[in-house]
């Protein structure tokens, strides 16, 4: 006879009752270790200045949906065609999310469809490549050091880094090293030689609007698809405060947690219906819908993250309100205020300003670089990223800093507050320059960080700035769950 596993160890009544009780205990009670880490992170977010351009603070309603029982359900497949039972409410949720996604971007459901299942922006992009580009087929996206995203095909001379460059052939396009604007002429010349199957119109560190019409014309010349990746700007697009990629693109992907201010997930929009009509009046239809849906599931993913889909649906509803439009207008106004205040402090901004929610500060004229300034600002409770600037010789020593206004705008800051933020940044960079002057010009970043954290006068300066930053940031309300 086969001994059942439960016989191997006798479960006492008390043990079983304690197990059942455990499942009902609040986090703070059941896992004080994780709870206290979360509390520390909440404190960091509340008392720091969050200027990372890709980050935002999700609303309470979004986080409630994300933390709901929707986490528990498997539902491989699509509404109406699932591989699991018990999916009636999941179907209702996914259809609602799809409907809101199309509405939020004013899309006609006869002409556009949307897949709301991608786990995040990177898997959404890879699903598109898998759907429409054959293995080792050709892709052109903006190079990572020029403001593109890893998933657009990043590789170095020595190594293919992104899976996009491993499984497909990527030929990046660049910004002009002097102006910082995308060099569309070079892209056009190279596309004529390279004949890509897909061109990507999307950026992670580019402060100017894209010329989607020009990109579409280049794509058409080569019979390529144009994919918009609006990950950074999808909230601005929903609010109608920057040009929309939908007018010219065949496919549009996005994350949902950046300017859109939802939980972490991804979306893929694709065209449906008539693709073109030839001279004889014969219509060709898009076949993107089945290609993309099959690439997401079963091609690349298993069960959709239904809790995330619930959070995205809530965020999309919020994105259709007049309040959200006001928020995005304030995001733009704050970014301009930050940019012009930094220019007044004597800094150079790549392209001279911004059309969107982010700026790239060029530190080359200051005799320091992004890596060092980022460390000092972090010590002062100011969060931003180092980034390469157009014309940078080495990606290992990026000379810029990327700042974005979306997160702090969600906390209610307006233009005057951002001028104060610019002052804090300026003090942090002045300190960076001083620390660097105290060291050998060839000193490593490690030596720099050591000096910053060990030389008493530098520590004092950091502490002074940090106390003021924390007092300032602490005044503003924090979106999200009150406890966590
Ligand atoms: C952030 C970003 C992504 C990837 O999103 P993840 O959710 O981090 O995977 C893709 N494309 C662009 C342009 C991005 O900025
Ligand atoms: C919390 O969970 C653990 C198992 O991880 C369990 O043993 C314990 O009884 C629960 N309660 C407390 C207060 O730790």
Short mmCIF file of C-alpha atoms and ligand atoms in Angstrom, two decimals, residues 54 119-123 125 148-149 151-152 202-204 229-232 253 255 257-258 264-265 402, ligand 1:
data_model
loop_
_atom_site.label_atom_id
_atom_site.label_comp_id
_atom_site.label_asym_id
_atom_site.label_seq_id
_atom_site.Cartn_x
_atom_site.Cartn_y
_atom_site.Cartn_z
CA UNK A 54 10.51 56.78 -15.17
CA UNK A 119 3.86 41.65 -17.63
CA UNK A 120 5.76 44.87 -18.25
CA UNK A 121 7.21 47.08 -20.97
CA UNK A 122 10.15 44.84 -21.88
CA UNK A 123 8.05 41.69 -22.41
CA UNK A 125 8.31 44.89 -26.78
CA UNK A 148 16.70 54.70 -26.44
CA UNK A 149 15.77 51.69 -24.31
CA UNK A 151 14.95 46.46 -25.43
CA UNK A 152 15.32 48.47 -28.65
CA UNK A 202 10.32 55.54 -28.58
CA UNK A 203 12.70 56.87 -25.95
CA UNK A 204 13.74 56.66 -22.32
CA UNK A 229 7.10 52.74 -27.66
CA UNK A 230 5.45 55.44 -25.56
CA UNK A 231 6.51 53.91 -22.21
CA UNK A 232 7.77 57.22 -20.81
CA UNK A 253 3.57 49.58 -26.81
CA UNK A 255 4.42 50.58 -19.72
CA UNK A 257 3.64 52.74 -14.34
CA UNK A 258 5.56 55.77 -15.61
CA UNK A 264 3.79 47.91 -13.22
CA UNK A 265 2.57 46.26 -16.43
CA UNK A 402 18.37 62.79 -16.16
C1 LIG B 1 10.76 51.73 -19.25
C2 LIG B 1 10.80 51.42 -20.68
C3 LIG B 1 10.56 50.11 -21.16
C4 LIG B 1 10.54 48.88 -20.31
O1 LIG B 1 9.70 48.81 -19.27
P1 LIG B 1 9.88 47.77 -18.07
O2 LIG B 1 8.53 47.79 -17.49
O3 LIG B 1 10.95 48.34 -17.20
O4 LIG B 1 10.24 46.46 -18.65
C5 LIG B 1 10.47 49.93 -22.53
N1 LIG B 1 10.62 50.96 -23.37
C6 LIG B 1 10.89 52.20 -22.96
C7 LIG B 1 11.05 53.30 -23.97
C8 LIG B 1 11.00 52.48 -21.60
O5 LIG B 1 11.32 53.71 -21.19
#
